[in-house]
Coordinates of C-alpha atoms in Angstrom, one line a residue:
X743 CA 148.6 220.7 177.5
X744 CA 150.5 223.7 179.8
X745 CA 147.1 225.2 181.0
X746 CA 146.5 222.4 183.6
X747 CA 146.8 222.1 187.3
X748 CA 149.7 219.7 188.3
X749 CA 149.6 218.1 191.7
X750 CA 151.8 215.7 193.5
X751 CA 151.3 214.7 197.1
X752 CA 153.8 213.9 199.7
X753 CA 154.8 210.1 200.3
X754 CA 154.4 209.2 196.8
X755 CA 157.0 207.0 195.7
X756 CA 158.4 205.5 192.5
X757 CA 159.0 201.9 192.5
X758 CA 161.6 200.4 190.4
X759 CA 161.9 196.6 190.0
X760 CA 165.3 195.9 188.7
X761 CA 166.0 191.9 188.6
X762 CA 165.3 190.8 192.1
X763 CA 166.0 193.9 193.8
X764 CA 163.4 196.9 195.0
X765 CA 164.2 200.4 194.7
X766 CA 162.5 203.6 196.1
X767 CA 162.8 207.0 195.0
X768 CA 160.2 208.9 197.3
X769 CA 158.7 212.5 197.4
X770 CA 158.3 213.9 200.6
X771 CA 156.8 217.3 200.4
X772 CA 153.5 218.2 198.9
X773 CA 153.8 220.7 195.8
X774 CA 151.0 222.4 193.8
X775 CA 152.0 224.0 190.6
X776 CA 149.8 226.3 188.8
X777 CA 150.5 227.0 185.1
X778 CA 148.0 230.0 184.0
X779 CA 146.1 229.5 181.0
X780 CA 148.2 232.4 179.0
X781 CA 151.5 230.6 179.6
X782 CA 151.5 228.8 176.4
X783 CA 153.5 228.8 173.0
X784 CA 150.6 230.6 171.1
X785 CA 152.1 233.7 169.1
X786 CA 155.7 232.7 170.1
X787 CA 158.4 232.4 167.5
X788 CA 160.9 229.5 167.9
X789 CA 164.1 228.3 166.3
X790 CA 165.2 224.7 166.4
X791 CA 168.8 224.0 165.0
X792 CA 169.4 220.7 164.1
X793 CA 165.8 220.2 163.7
X794 CA 165.6 218.0 160.8
X795 CA 165.9 214.7 162.6
X796 CA 163.4 212.3 164.3
X797 CA 163.4 214.4 167.5
X798 CA 163.5 217.5 165.9
X799 CA 160.5 217.2 163.8
X800 CA 158.4 215.4 166.8
X801 CA 159.3 218.8 168.8
X802 CA 158.3 221.1 165.7
X803 CA 155.0 219.4 165.4
X804 CA 154.3 219.7 169.1
X805 CA 155.5 223.6 169.3
X806 CA 153.5 224.2 166.1
X807 CA 150.3 222.3 167.7
X808 CA 150.8 224.9 170.8
X809 CA 150.3 227.8 168.5
X810 CA 154.1 228.7 168.0
X811 CA 155.6 229.9 164.7
X812 CA 158.5 227.4 164.1
X813 CA 161.8 227.6 161.8
X814 CA 164.0 224.7 161.4
X815 CA 168.0 225.1 160.9
X816 CA 169.5 222.2 159.4
X817 CA 172.0 220.8 156.9
X818 CA 169.5 219.0 154.9
X819 CA 165.7 219.9 154.3
X820 CA 163.5 217.8 156.7
X821 CA 162.0 214.6 154.8
X822 CA 158.4 215.5 156.3
X823 CA 156.5 218.7 155.7
X824 CA 154.5 220.4 158.4
X825 CA 153.7 223.9 159.9
X826 CA 157.2 225.0 160.0
X827 CA 159.7 227.0 157.8
X828 CA 163.1 225.8 156.9
X829 CA 166.7 227.3 156.6
X830 CA 169.8 225.7 155.4
X831 CA 172.7 226.0 157.6
X832 CA 176.0 224.1 157.6
X833 CA 176.6 224.2 161.6
X834 CA 179.9 225.8 160.9
X835 CA 179.5 229.3 159.1
X836 CA 177.4 232.6 159.6
X837 CA 175.3 233.2 156.8
X838 CA 171.6 234.6 155.9
X839 CA 170.4 232.1 158.4
X840 CA 171.2 234.4 161.4
X841 CA 168.5 236.8 160.4
X842 CA 166.0 234.1 161.7
X843 CA 167.6 234.5 165.2
X844 CA 166.6 238.1 165.5
X845 CA 163.4 238.7 167.5
X846 CA 162.6 235.2 168.2
X847 CA 161.2 234.0 171.7
X848 CA 163.6 231.1 171.8
X849 CA 166.2 229.0 170.3
X850 CA 166.3 225.0 170.8
X851 CA 169.5 223.7 170.0
X852 CA 169.6 219.8 169.0
X853 CA 172.6 219.7 166.4
X854 CA 174.9 217.2 166.7
X855 CA 175.9 213.9 164.4
X856 CA 173.8 210.7 165.2
X857 CA 175.8 208.6 167.7
X858 CA 174.1 205.5 165.9
X859 CA 177.2 204.6 163.9
X860 CA 180.2 202.6 164.0
X861 CA 182.7 204.6 166.2
X862 CA 185.7 205.1 163.8
X863 CA 188.1 207.7 164.4
X864 CA 186.6 210.0 161.9
X865 CA 183.2 209.5 163.4
X866 CA 184.1 210.1 166.9
X867 CA 185.6 213.4 165.7
X868 CA 182.5 214.5 163.7
X869 CA 180.3 213.6 166.8
X870 CA 182.2 216.0 169.0
X871 CA 182.9 218.7 166.4
X872 CA 179.3 218.6 165.1
X873 CA 178.1 219.5 168.7
X874 CA 180.4 221.8 169.8
X875 CA 181.1 224.0 166.7
X876 CA 177.3 224.3 166.0
X877 CA 176.6 225.5 169.6
X878 CA 179.6 228.1 169.6
X879 CA 178.2 229.2 166.0
X880 CA 174.8 229.8 167.6
X881 CA 176.3 231.9 170.3
X882 CA 178.1 233.9 167.9
X883 CA 175.0 234.4 165.6
X884 CA 172.9 235.7 168.5
X885 CA 175.7 238.0 169.3
X886 CA 175.3 239.6 166.0
X887 CA 171.6 240.1 166.0
X888 CA 170.2 243.2 167.4
X889 CA 167.3 241.4 169.5
X890 CA 168.7 237.6 170.5
X891 CA 166.3 235.3 172.1
X892 CA 165.7 235.6 175.9
X893 CA 165.7 231.9 175.9
X894 CA 168.3 229.2 174.9
X895 CA 167.2 225.6 175.5
X896 CA 170.4 223.2 175.0
X897 CA 170.1 219.6 174.2
X898 CA 172.7 217.4 176.2
X899 CA 172.7 213.5 177.1
X900 CA 172.1 211.4 179.9
X901 CA 175.1 209.5 178.8
X902 CA 177.1 211.9 180.6
X903 CA 176.8 209.8 183.5
X904 CA 178.6 206.9 181.8
X905 CA 177.3 203.3 182.2
X906 CA 177.0 202.5 185.9
X907 CA 175.8 198.9 185.8
X908 CA 173.1 199.4 189.0
X909 CA 173.4 202.8 190.4
X910 CA 170.4 205.3 189.9
X911 CA 171.7 208.6 188.6
X912 CA 170.4 211.9 189.3
X913 CA 171.6 215.4 188.3
X914 CA 173.7 215.2 191.7
X915 CA 175.6 212.3 190.5
X916 CA 179.2 212.1 189.3
X917 CA 179.9 212.2 185.7
X918 CA 181.3 209.4 183.9
X919 CA 184.3 208.5 181.7
X920 CA 184.5 207.5 178.0
X921 CA 183.8 208.9 174.8
X922 CA 179.9 209.6 175.6
X923 CA 180.5 211.7 178.9
X924 CA 183.6 213.5 177.2
X925 CA 181.3 214.5 174.5
X926 CA 178.5 215.5 176.8
X927 CA 180.7 217.7 178.9
X928 CA 182.6 219.4 175.9
X929 CA 179.0 220.0 174.7
X930 CA 177.6 221.4 177.8
X931 CA 180.9 223.6 178.0
X932 CA 180.6 225.1 174.7
X933 CA 176.8 226.3 175.8
X934 CA 178.1 227.7 178.9
X935 CA 180.8 229.7 177.0
X936 CA 178.3 230.5 174.3
X937 CA 175.1 231.6 176.2
X938 CA 174.6 235.5 176.3
X939 CA 174.9 236.9 179.8
X940 CA 171.3 238.0 179.7
X941 CA 170.1 234.8 178.4
X942 CA 168.1 232.0 180.5
X943 CA 169.7 229.1 179.6
X944 CA 168.3 225.3 180.2
X945 CA 170.4 222.1 179.7
X946 CA 168.4 219.2 179.0
X947 CA 169.8 215.5 179.5
X948 CA 167.2 212.9 177.5
X949 CA 167.8 209.6 177.8
X950 CA 166.6 207.0 175.3
X951 CA 163.5 208.6 173.4
X952 CA 160.7 206.3 171.8
X953 CA 158.4 208.0 169.3
X954 CA 156.9 207.6 165.7
X955 CA 158.4 207.7 162.4
X956 CA 157.7 210.8 160.7
X957 CA 159.8 210.4 157.7
X958 CA 163.0 211.0 159.6
X959 CA 163.4 207.6 161.0
X960 CA 161.7 206.7 164.4
X961 CA 164.8 206.7 166.4
X962 CA 166.2 203.5 167.7
X963 CA 162.6 202.1 168.5
X964 CA 162.2 201.5 164.9
X965 CA 165.3 199.1 164.8
X966 CA 164.4 197.5 167.8
X967 CA 160.9 196.8 166.6
X968 CA 162.1 195.3 163.5
X969 CA 164.6 193.1 165.5
X970 CA 161.8 191.9 167.9
X971 CA 159.7 191.0 165.0
X972 CA 162.2 188.9 163.6
X973 CA 162.6 186.9 166.8
X974 CA 165.8 188.3 168.1
X975 CA 164.3 190.8 170.7
X976 CA 165.6 188.7 173.9
X977 CA 167.9 190.0 176.6
X978 CA 171.5 191.2 175.5
X979 CA 174.4 189.8 177.6
X980 CA 173.2 189.8 181.1
X981 CA 170.2 192.0 180.2
X982 CA 170.6 193.9 183.6
X983 CA 172.1 197.2 182.0
X984 CA 170.1 200.1 182.2
X985 CA 167.4 201.2 179.6
X986 CA 166.2 204.6 180.6
X987 CA 163.7 206.1 178.5
X988 CA 161.2 208.9 177.7
X989 CA 157.9 209.2 175.3
X990 CA 158.3 211.9 172.7
X991 CA 155.1 213.5 174.1
X992 CA 156.7 213.9 177.7
X993 CA 160.1 215.4 176.1
X994 CA 158.4 217.6 174.1
X995 CA 156.3 219.0 176.7
X996 CA 159.4 219.3 179.1
X997 CA 160.8 221.4 176.2
X998 CA 157.9 223.7 176.2
X999 CA 158.0 224.1 179.8
X1000 CA 161.9 224.8 179.6
X1001 CA 160.7 227.5 177.0
X1002 CA 157.9 229.2 178.9
X1003 CA 158.9 228.4 182.8
X1004 CA 161.2 231.3 183.9
X1005 CA 162.1 229.3 186.9
X1006 CA 163.8 226.7 184.9
X1007 CA 167.7 226.9 184.3
X1008 CA 170.7 224.8 184.6
X1009 CA 170.8 221.2 183.9
X1010 CA 167.9 218.4 184.1
X1011 CA 167.6 214.8 183.2
X1012 CA 164.8 214.1 181.0
X1013 CA 163.4 210.5 181.4
X1014 CA 160.7 208.6 182.7
X1015 CA 161.0 208.1 186.4
X1016 CA 160.7 204.3 186.0
X1017 CA 163.9 203.1 184.1
X1018 CA 163.8 199.6 183.0
X1019 CA 166.6 196.8 182.5
X1020 CA 167.5 196.2 179.1
X1021 CA 165.6 192.7 179.4
X1022 CA 162.7 194.3 180.9
X1023 CA 162.6 196.8 178.0
X1024 CA 162.6 194.1 175.5
X1025 CA 160.3 191.8 177.2
X1026 CA 157.6 194.4 177.2
X1027 CA 158.3 195.6 173.6
X1028 CA 157.7 191.9 172.5
X1029 CA 154.2 191.8 174.6
X1030 CA 153.2 195.1 172.6
X1031 CA 154.2 193.8 169.4
X1032 CA 152.5 190.5 170.0
X1033 CA 156.0 188.3 169.6
X1034 CA 156.0 185.3 172.0
X1035 CA 159.8 184.6 171.3
X1036 CA 162.9 186.9 171.8
X1037 CA 166.2 185.0 171.3
X1038 CA 169.1 186.2 173.7
X1039 CA 172.3 187.7 172.3
X1040 CA 175.6 186.9 174.0
X1041 CA 178.0 189.6 174.2
X1042 CA 180.2 188.2 171.4
X1043 CA 177.5 187.8 169.2
X1044 CA 176.6 191.7 169.4
X1045 CA 180.3 192.6 169.2
X1046 CA 180.3 191.0 165.8
X1047 CA 176.7 191.4 164.7
X1048 CA 176.1 195.0 165.5
X1049 CA 178.7 196.9 163.1
X1050 CA 178.5 194.0 160.5
X1051 CA 174.7 194.0 160.1
X1052 CA 173.2 197.0 161.6
X1053 CA 176.3 199.4 161.1
X1054 CA 176.3 200.5 164.7
X1055 CA 178.2 200.4 168.0
X1056 CA 177.7 197.4 170.1
X1057 CA 178.3 199.5 172.9
X1058 CA 174.8 201.1 172.6
X1059 CA 172.9 198.0 173.8
X1060 CA 175.7 196.1 175.6
X1061 CA 175.9 199.3 178.1
X1062 CA 173.2 201.5 179.7
X1063 CA 172.4 203.6 182.7
X1064 CA 169.6 204.0 185.1
X1065 CA 168.8 207.6 185.5
X1066 CA 165.9 209.5 187.6
X1067 CA 164.8 213.2 186.7
X1068 CA 165.0 214.3 190.4
X1069 CA 164.7 218.2 189.4
X1070 CA 161.6 217.7 187.3
X1071 CA 160.0 215.5 190.1
X1072 CA 160.9 218.0 192.7
X1073 CA 159.4 220.6 190.6
X1074 CA 156.2 218.2 190.5
X1075 CA 156.5 217.6 186.6
X1076 CA 153.7 215.4 185.9
X1077 CA 154.7 212.6 183.3
X1078 CA 152.0 211.5 180.8
X1079 CA 153.8 208.0 180.0
X1080 CA 155.7 207.3 183.4
X1081 CA 155.5 203.3 182.5
X1082 CA 156.9 201.6 179.6
X1083 CA 154.1 199.5 178.3
X1084 CA 151.3 202.0 178.1
X1085 CA 153.9 204.2 176.4
X1086 CA 154.8 201.7 173.6
X1087 CA 151.4 200.9 173.5
X1088 CA 150.3 204.3 172.5
X1089 CA 153.2 204.5 169.9
X1090 CA 152.1 201.1 168.5
X1091 CA 148.1 202.2 168.2
X1092 CA 149.1 205.6 166.5
X1093 CA 152.0 204.6 164.3
X1094 CA 151.9 206.7 160.9

């Protein structure tokens, strides 16, 4: 995966179709990146904090497949088994788990309460606290061990840019307002305060991750697939809201690169270079699943139905964003699945 030569030549453009408008994001300089064969995870020890969910198990499987020794820290035992060890932690207090950080090569922090819920005041508080407190705790734990990891890869979110209706956001774009951007800023600030001075820190801001169910749920794609099979997978409201996305294989590769590539630091958008509108995303999903009809949903229907039947926040589907991974593209990163249909077909064909 990492021992190959990645080449991106000048004047190649990503063409994005949004409704009837054509947008282009162009690369204007030739870039050639060489990854030596020995730059891999073989023999590396990696701790994934908050790794018992859908994304954490996908990542643990990918890291172990590259030869790493993986340990998961989480409040509950992973529902799936694999080539990793597990230690219980509550994300709030120091304990025996702290020793797992001593002498490891990298720590990856994914910890945080799911946002796929009804946003009650208590849930909003938990979403914020679970991220900020666990991040600060990791920093405290790493200061308590003799050999702290030299690399800390921190999860954030592309939601930090808010919900601009049509603008394409890059790492240089202004941050948004509202709950999600506020949580993201606090999360990243906690990381900046907690990171050790000698550590290389990388903040990754993913969009919607499409992946397989490994016993911990398959992310939101599983719910969307079920809705689609019921004939309800049409456009929501106008359908023009952004649905930026990334295949699990690509996000795992980017996390691996963040661990091994010493030139990486700071914040990166982690998303396919070709985002879709919500309507186009669902149209493609229907095509892959072989469902000819997708009934549309008006805004008022979603505001009533999402909390009542799906027990989730209607704003997760009513709003969205178009994000472009400019820094990764500038670095010449090669996406395995830049286009949505091949990505969804891959997951559909290999679902567990």
